[in-house]
C-alpha cells in the first residue's frame, strides 16, 4: 500500500503519538478500522495497553474491503443507511464526513492497497490486554459473526451486543457505549485514547 495508508503505518503513527504525549500506558478504544489498528497495537506493544475496547472492529479475513464510495450527500445517505445500518435520519455532519473522506487519496489508497497479511485472524490469541467487544447487532458492513469470531479468538474477552444498533455504536448508542466505557474506567483510571 502507498505510504501512510496501511494498518502497519497507522500503528506506527499511534506509537509516535503516544510517545509524543508521554503516555507509557493507555486504554485504547477503536471502531471499525480504528479497532483493527488498536488490536494490532495491543499485540505489538502489550506493555502499553491497559485495556482494549473494540467497537464493530474490522480486520478479520472474511470481510470485503471494497467499500462503497459516496460522491454526494444523497449517495452518502444511502451508503450510510445500507452499509452502516443507521436506522434513523443521519446527521448532516456524518453525511458530509462520508462524502469528504470517501474522496481522499488516503481512503482510496487504503481500500485499493489492502494487504491480507495485516489481518487479525492469526494474532487474536496474542492479545493480552483485558478486552471488551461492543457490537451493534444490525451492522450490515461487519455482521455479528465477526463479533463472535473476535470474542472466541481473544482470550478472556467480554462481548456486549447492542440491539437496533449498526456499525457505529458510539454515534448510534452513545449513552450505552459511554456507560460501558466509564464503568470500567472508573474502576481503573488511566489515559483513554
Coordinates of C-alpha atoms in Angstrom, one line a residue:
X1 CA 0.0 0.0 0.0
X2 CA 1.2 3.6 -0.5
X3 CA 3.0 5.2 2.4
X4 CA 0.5 6.2 5.1
X5 CA -2.4 4.1 4.0
X6 CA -1.8 0.6 5.5
X7 CA -2.6 -0.7 9.0
X8 CA 1.1 -1.0 10.0
X9 CA 1.7 2.6 9.2
X10 CA -1.3 3.6 11.4
X11 CA 0.1 1.5 14.2
X12 CA 3.4 3.3 13.9
X13 CA 1.6 6.7 13.9
X14 CA -0.2 5.7 17.1
X15 CA 3.0 4.7 18.8
X16 CA 4.6 8.0 17.8
X17 CA 1.6 9.9 19.0
X18 CA 1.6 8.2 22.4
X19 CA 5.4 8.8 22.7
X20 CA 5.0 12.5 21.9
X21 CA 2.3 12.8 24.6
X22 CA 4.4 10.9 27.1
X23 CA 1.8 8.2 27.7
X24 CA 3.5 4.9 28.6
X25 CA 0.2 3.0 29.0
X26 CA -3.3 3.7 27.7
X27 CA -6.8 2.3 27.3
X28 CA -7.5 2.0 23.5
X29 CA -11.0 2.4 22.1
X30 CA -11.4 1.7 18.4
X31 CA -14.3 1.5 15.9
X32 CA -14.0 -0.3 12.6
X33 CA -10.6 0.4 11.1
X34 CA -9.7 2.0 14.5
X35 CA -10.4 -1.3 16.2
X36 CA -8.1 -3.1 13.7
X37 CA -5.3 -0.6 14.4
X38 CA -5.9 -0.8 18.2
X39 CA -5.8 -4.6 18.1
X40 CA -2.5 -4.8 16.2
X41 CA -1.1 -2.1 18.5
X42 CA -2.1 -4.2 21.5
X43 CA -0.3 -7.3 20.1
X44 CA 2.8 -5.4 19.0
X45 CA 3.0 -3.3 22.3
X46 CA 1.2 -5.4 25.0
X47 CA 3.0 -3.5 27.8
X48 CA 1.4 -0.2 26.6
X49 CA -2.3 -1.3 26.5
X50 CA -4.1 -1.5 29.8
X51 CA -7.5 -2.2 28.3
X52 CA -8.9 -2.6 24.8
X53 CA -12.4 -1.7 23.6
X54 CA -13.3 -2.9 20.1
X55 CA -16.5 -1.4 18.6
X56 CA -17.6 -3.2 15.5
X57 CA -13.9 -3.8 14.7
X58 CA -12.6 -4.5 11.2
X59 CA -9.6 -6.7 10.4
X60 CA -10.9 -10.3 10.1
X61 CA -10.3 -12.2 6.9
X62 CA -13.8 -12.7 5.5
X63 CA -14.7 -9.0 5.1
X64 CA -14.9 -7.3 1.8
X65 CA -12.7 -4.3 1.8
X66 CA -14.3 -2.8 -1.3
X67 CA -16.3 -0.2 0.5
X68 CA -18.9 2.0 -1.3
X69 CA -17.8 5.5 -2.2
X70 CA -20.2 8.4 -1.9
X71 CA -19.8 11.3 -4.2
X72 CA -22.7 13.4 -3.0
X73 CA -25.0 13.7 0.1
X74 CA -27.8 11.6 -1.4
X75 CA -25.3 8.8 -2.2
X76 CA -23.8 9.2 1.2
X77 CA -27.3 8.9 2.9
X78 CA -27.9 5.6 1.0
X79 CA -24.4 4.4 1.8
X80 CA -24.7 5.2 5.5
X81 CA -28.2 3.7 5.8
X82 CA -27.4 0.5 4.0
X83 CA -23.7 -0.1 4.8
X84 CA -23.5 1.2 8.4
X85 CA -27.0 0.2 9.5
X86 CA -28.3 3.6 10.6
X87 CA -32.0 3.3 11.3
X88 CA -32.7 6.9 12.0
X89 CA -32.1 10.2 10.0
X90 CA -28.4 10.6 9.6
X91 CA -27.0 13.9 10.9
X92 CA -25.7 16.2 8.2
X93 CA -22.2 16.2 9.7
X94 CA -21.9 12.5 9.3
X95 CA -23.0 12.6 5.7
X96 CA -20.6 15.4 4.9
X97 CA -17.8 13.4 6.6
X98 CA -18.6 10.3 4.5
X99 CA -18.5 12.3 1.3
X100 CA -15.3 14.1 2.2
X101 CA -13.5 11.0 3.5
X102 CA -14.5 8.7 0.6
X103 CA -13.0 11.1 -1.9
X104 CA -9.5 11.4 -0.3
X105 CA -6.4 9.7 -1.9
X106 CA -5.6 8.2 1.5
X107 CA -9.0 6.4 1.6
X108 CA -8.7 5.1 -2.0
X109 CA -5.1 4.1 -1.2
X110 CA -6.1 2.1 1.8
X111 CA -9.0 0.3 0.1
X112 CA -7.0 -0.4 -3.1
X113 CA -3.8 -1.2 -1.2
X114 CA -5.4 -3.6 1.3
X115 CA -2.8 -6.2 2.5
X116 CA -4.2 -9.5 3.7
X117 CA -1.0 -10.0 5.7
X118 CA -2.3 -7.4 8.1
X119 CA -5.5 -9.3 9.0
X120 CA -6.1 -10.2 12.6
X121 CA -7.1 -13.8 12.4
X122 CA -3.7 -15.3 13.2
X123 CA -2.8 -12.9 16.0
X124 CA -6.0 -12.6 18.1
X125 CA -4.7 -15.2 20.7
X126 CA -1.8 -12.9 21.3
X127 CA -3.9 -10.1 22.7
X128 CA -3.0 -9.9 26.4
X129 CA -5.0 -6.8 27.4
X130 CA -8.4 -7.1 29.0
X131 CA -10.7 -6.7 26.0
X132 CA -14.3 -5.7 25.7
X133 CA -16.0 -6.2 22.3
X134 CA -19.0 -3.9 21.8
X135 CA -21.1 -4.7 18.7
X136 CA -24.1 -3.2 17.1
X137 CA -26.2 -6.2 16.1
X138 CA -27.6 -4.5 12.9
X139 CA -24.2 -3.9 11.3
X140 CA -24.5 -4.8 7.6
X141 CA -20.9 -3.9 6.8
X142 CA -19.4 -6.3 9.5
X143 CA -22.2 -8.7 10.6
X144 CA -22.4 -10.1 14.0
X145 CA -20.4 -13.3 13.1
X146 CA -17.3 -11.0 13.3
X147 CA -18.1 -10.1 16.9
X148 CA -18.3 -13.8 17.8
X149 CA -15.1 -14.5 15.9
X150 CA -13.2 -11.8 17.8
X151 CA -14.7 -12.9 21.1
X152 CA -13.6 -16.5 20.6
X153 CA -10.2 -15.5 19.3
X154 CA -9.2 -13.1 22.1
X155 CA -8.6 -15.0 25.4
X156 CA -10.9 -13.8 28.2
X157 CA -12.6 -11.1 26.1
X158 CA -16.1 -9.9 27.0
X159 CA -18.8 -9.5 24.3
X160 CA -21.6 -6.9 24.6
X161 CA -24.2 -6.9 21.9
X162 CA -26.3 -3.8 21.3
X163 CA -29.7 -4.4 19.6
X164 CA -31.0 -2.0 17.0
X165 CA -27.5 -0.5 16.5
X166 CA -25.4 -0.7 13.4
X167 CA -21.7 -0.2 12.5
X168 CA -21.1 2.9 14.6
X169 CA -22.3 2.3 18.2
X170 CA -20.5 5.3 19.6
X171 CA -22.8 7.5 17.4
X172 CA -25.9 5.4 17.4
X173 CA -26.0 4.4 21.1
X174 CA -23.6 7.0 22.7
X175 CA -25.1 6.7 26.2
X176 CA -24.8 2.9 26.3
X177 CA -21.3 3.0 25.0
X178 CA -20.3 5.7 27.4
X179 CA -21.7 3.8 30.3
X180 CA -19.8 0.6 29.3
X181 CA -16.5 2.6 29.0
X182 CA -17.0 4.7 32.1
X183 CA -17.9 1.8 34.4
X184 CA -14.6 0.1 33.6
X185 CA -12.5 3.3 33.5
X186 CA -13.9 4.3 36.9
X187 CA -12.5 1.1 38.4
X188 CA -9.0 1.7 37.0
X189 CA -8.4 5.3 35.9
X190 CA -5.9 6.0 33.2
X191 CA -5.4 7.6 29.8
X192 CA -8.1 6.7 27.2
X193 CA -7.3 7.1 23.5

